Short mmCIF file of N, CA and C in Angstrom, two decimals:
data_model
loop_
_atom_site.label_atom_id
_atom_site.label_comp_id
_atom_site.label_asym_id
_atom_site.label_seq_id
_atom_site.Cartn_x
_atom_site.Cartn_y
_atom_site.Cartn_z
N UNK A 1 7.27 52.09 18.69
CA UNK A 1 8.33 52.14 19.69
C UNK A 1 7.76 52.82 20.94
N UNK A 2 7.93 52.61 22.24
CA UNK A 2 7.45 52.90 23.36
C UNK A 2 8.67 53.13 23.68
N UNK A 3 8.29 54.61 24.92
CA UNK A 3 9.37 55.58 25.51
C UNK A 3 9.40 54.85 27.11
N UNK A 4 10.08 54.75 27.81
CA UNK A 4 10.63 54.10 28.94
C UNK A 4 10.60 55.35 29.87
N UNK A 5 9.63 55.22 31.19
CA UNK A 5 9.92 56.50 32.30
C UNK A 5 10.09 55.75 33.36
N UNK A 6 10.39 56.23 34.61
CA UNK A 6 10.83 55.97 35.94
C UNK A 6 10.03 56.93 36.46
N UNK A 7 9.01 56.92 37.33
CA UNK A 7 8.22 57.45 37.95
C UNK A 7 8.35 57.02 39.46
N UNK A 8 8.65 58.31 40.58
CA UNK A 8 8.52 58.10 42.09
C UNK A 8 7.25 58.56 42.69
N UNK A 9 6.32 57.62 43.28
CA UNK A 9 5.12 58.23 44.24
C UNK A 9 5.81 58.05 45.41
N UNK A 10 4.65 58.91 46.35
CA UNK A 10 4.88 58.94 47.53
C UNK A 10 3.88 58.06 47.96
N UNK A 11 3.95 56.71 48.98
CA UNK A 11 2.79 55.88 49.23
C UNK A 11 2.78 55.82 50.35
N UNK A 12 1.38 56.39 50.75
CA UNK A 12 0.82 56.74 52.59
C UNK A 12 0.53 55.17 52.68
N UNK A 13 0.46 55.18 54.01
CA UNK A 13 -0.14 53.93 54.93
C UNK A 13 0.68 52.95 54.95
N UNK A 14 1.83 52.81 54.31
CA UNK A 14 3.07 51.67 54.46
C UNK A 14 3.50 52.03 56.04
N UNK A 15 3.66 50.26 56.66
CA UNK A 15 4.18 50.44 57.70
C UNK A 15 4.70 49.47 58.52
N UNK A 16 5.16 48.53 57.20
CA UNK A 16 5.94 47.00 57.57
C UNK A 16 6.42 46.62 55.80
N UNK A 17 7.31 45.67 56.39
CA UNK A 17 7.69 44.76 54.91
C UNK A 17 6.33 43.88 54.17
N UNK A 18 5.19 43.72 55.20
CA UNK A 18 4.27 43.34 54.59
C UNK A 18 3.45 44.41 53.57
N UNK A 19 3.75 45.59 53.73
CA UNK A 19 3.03 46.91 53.09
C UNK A 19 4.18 46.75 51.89
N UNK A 20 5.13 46.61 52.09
CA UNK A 20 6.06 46.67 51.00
C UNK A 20 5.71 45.08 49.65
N UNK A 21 5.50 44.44 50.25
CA UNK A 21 5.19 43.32 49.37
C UNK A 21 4.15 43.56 49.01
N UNK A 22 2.67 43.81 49.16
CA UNK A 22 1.89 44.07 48.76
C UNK A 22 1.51 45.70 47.93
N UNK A 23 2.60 46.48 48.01
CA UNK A 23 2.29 47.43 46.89
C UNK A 23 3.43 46.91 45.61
N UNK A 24 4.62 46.76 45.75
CA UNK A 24 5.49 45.88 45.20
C UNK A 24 4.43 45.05 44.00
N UNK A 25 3.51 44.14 44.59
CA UNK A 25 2.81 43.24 43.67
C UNK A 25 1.65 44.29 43.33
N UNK A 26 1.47 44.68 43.90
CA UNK A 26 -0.04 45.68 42.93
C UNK A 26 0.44 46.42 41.92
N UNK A 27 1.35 47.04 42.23
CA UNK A 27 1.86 47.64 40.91
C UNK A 27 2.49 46.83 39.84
N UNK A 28 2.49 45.86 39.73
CA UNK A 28 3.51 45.10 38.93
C UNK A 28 2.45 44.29 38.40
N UNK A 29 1.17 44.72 38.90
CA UNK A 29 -0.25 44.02 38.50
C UNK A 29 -0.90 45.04 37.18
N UNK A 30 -0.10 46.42 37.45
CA UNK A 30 -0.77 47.27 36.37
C UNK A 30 0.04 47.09 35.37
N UNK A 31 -0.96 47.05 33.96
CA UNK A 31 -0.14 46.71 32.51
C UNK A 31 0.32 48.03 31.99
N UNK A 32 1.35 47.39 32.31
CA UNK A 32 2.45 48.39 31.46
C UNK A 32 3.64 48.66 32.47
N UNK A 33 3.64 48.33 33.81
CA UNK A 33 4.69 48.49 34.65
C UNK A 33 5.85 47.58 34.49
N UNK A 34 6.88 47.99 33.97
CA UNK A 34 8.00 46.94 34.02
C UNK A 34 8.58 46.52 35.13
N UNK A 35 8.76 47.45 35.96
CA UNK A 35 9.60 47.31 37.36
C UNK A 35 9.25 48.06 38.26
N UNK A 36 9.12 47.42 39.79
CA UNK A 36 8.52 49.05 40.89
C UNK A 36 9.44 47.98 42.22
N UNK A 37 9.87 49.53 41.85
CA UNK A 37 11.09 49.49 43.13
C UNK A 37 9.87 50.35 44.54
N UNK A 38 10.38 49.58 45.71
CA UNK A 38 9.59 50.25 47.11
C UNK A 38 10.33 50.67 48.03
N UNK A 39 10.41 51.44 49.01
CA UNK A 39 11.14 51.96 50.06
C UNK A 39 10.71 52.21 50.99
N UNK A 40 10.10 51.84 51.89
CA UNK A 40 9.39 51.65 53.37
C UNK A 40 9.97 52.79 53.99
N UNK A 41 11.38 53.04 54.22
CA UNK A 41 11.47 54.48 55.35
C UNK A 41 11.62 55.45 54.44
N UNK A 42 11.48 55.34 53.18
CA UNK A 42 11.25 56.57 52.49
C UNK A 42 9.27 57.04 52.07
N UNK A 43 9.28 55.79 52.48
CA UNK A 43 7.67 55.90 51.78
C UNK A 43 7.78 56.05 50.59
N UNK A 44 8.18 55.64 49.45
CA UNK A 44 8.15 55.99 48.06
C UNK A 44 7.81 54.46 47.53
N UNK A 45 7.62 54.61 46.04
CA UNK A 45 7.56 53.51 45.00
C UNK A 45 8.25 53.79 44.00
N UNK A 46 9.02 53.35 43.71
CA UNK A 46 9.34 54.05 42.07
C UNK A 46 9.16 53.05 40.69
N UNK A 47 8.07 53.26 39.67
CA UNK A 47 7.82 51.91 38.10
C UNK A 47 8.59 52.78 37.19
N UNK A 48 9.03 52.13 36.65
CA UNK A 48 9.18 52.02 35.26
C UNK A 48 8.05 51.34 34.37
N UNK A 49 7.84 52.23 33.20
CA UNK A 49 6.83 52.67 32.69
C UNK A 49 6.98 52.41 31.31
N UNK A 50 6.66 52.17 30.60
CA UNK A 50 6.32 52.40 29.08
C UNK A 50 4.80 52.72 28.72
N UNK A 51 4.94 53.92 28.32
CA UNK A 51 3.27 54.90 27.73
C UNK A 51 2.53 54.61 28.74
N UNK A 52 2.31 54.48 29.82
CA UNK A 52 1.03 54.82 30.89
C UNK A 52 0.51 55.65 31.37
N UNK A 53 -1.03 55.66 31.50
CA UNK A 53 -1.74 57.07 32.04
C UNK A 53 -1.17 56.62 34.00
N UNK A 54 -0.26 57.76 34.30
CA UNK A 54 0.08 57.51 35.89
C UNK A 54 -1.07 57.02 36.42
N UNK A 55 -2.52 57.55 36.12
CA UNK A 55 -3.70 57.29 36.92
C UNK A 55 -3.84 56.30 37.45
N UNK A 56 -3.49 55.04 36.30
CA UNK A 56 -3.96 54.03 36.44
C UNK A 56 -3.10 53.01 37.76
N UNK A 57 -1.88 53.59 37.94
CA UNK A 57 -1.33 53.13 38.77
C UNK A 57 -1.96 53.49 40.36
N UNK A 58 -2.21 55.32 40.45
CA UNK A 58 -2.71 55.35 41.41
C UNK A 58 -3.95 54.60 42.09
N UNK A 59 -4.85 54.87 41.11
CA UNK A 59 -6.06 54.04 41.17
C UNK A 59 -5.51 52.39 42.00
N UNK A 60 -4.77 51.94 40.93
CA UNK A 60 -4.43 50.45 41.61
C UNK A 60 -4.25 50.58 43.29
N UNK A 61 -3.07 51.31 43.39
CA UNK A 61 -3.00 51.52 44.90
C UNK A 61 -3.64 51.98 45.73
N UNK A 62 -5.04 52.93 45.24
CA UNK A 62 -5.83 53.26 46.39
C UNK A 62 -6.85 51.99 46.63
N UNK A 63 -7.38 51.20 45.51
CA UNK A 63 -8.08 50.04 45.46
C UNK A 63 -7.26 48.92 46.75
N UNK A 64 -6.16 49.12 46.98
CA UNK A 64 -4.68 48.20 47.61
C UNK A 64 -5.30 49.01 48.91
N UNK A 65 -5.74 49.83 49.48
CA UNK A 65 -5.61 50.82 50.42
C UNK A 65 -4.17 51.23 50.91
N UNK A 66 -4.00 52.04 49.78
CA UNK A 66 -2.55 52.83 49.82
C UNK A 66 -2.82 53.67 48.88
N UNK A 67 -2.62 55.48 50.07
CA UNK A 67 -2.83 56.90 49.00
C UNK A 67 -1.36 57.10 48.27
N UNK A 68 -1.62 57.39 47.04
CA UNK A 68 -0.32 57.57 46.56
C UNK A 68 -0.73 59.15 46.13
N UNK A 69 0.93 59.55 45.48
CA UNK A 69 1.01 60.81 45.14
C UNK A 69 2.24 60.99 44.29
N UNK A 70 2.12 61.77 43.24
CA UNK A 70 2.93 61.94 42.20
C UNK A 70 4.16 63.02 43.46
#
């Protein structure tokens, strides 16, 4: 059985709806993300998660050129 989290980063360098579509799909590229909500004037992301090392998400997004932060 896998535990279900909701995790919010903070994601630098967004600065159009095109920044939003493209972290939107990167994260939803890492296995194990069920859902990632984005927010452009908040600068945030928020996945839902089942058992993931957070890392791996960040990693994704700095590879995206976007700094994230727990």
């Amino acid at each position: 059985m896998s535990s279900e989290n909701s995790v919010t980063f903070t994601v630098r360098e967004m600065n159009c709806g095109s920044c939003v579509g493209r972290v939107e799909k990167t994260l939803l590229a890492v296995p194990g993300v069920q859902k990632a909500t984005v927010n452009l004037a908040a600068g945030t992301a928020t996945v839902v998660v089942a058992d993931l090392d957070m890392g791996l998400i960040a990693t994704a997004l700095d590879t995206a050129g976007y700094q994230a932060e727990l």
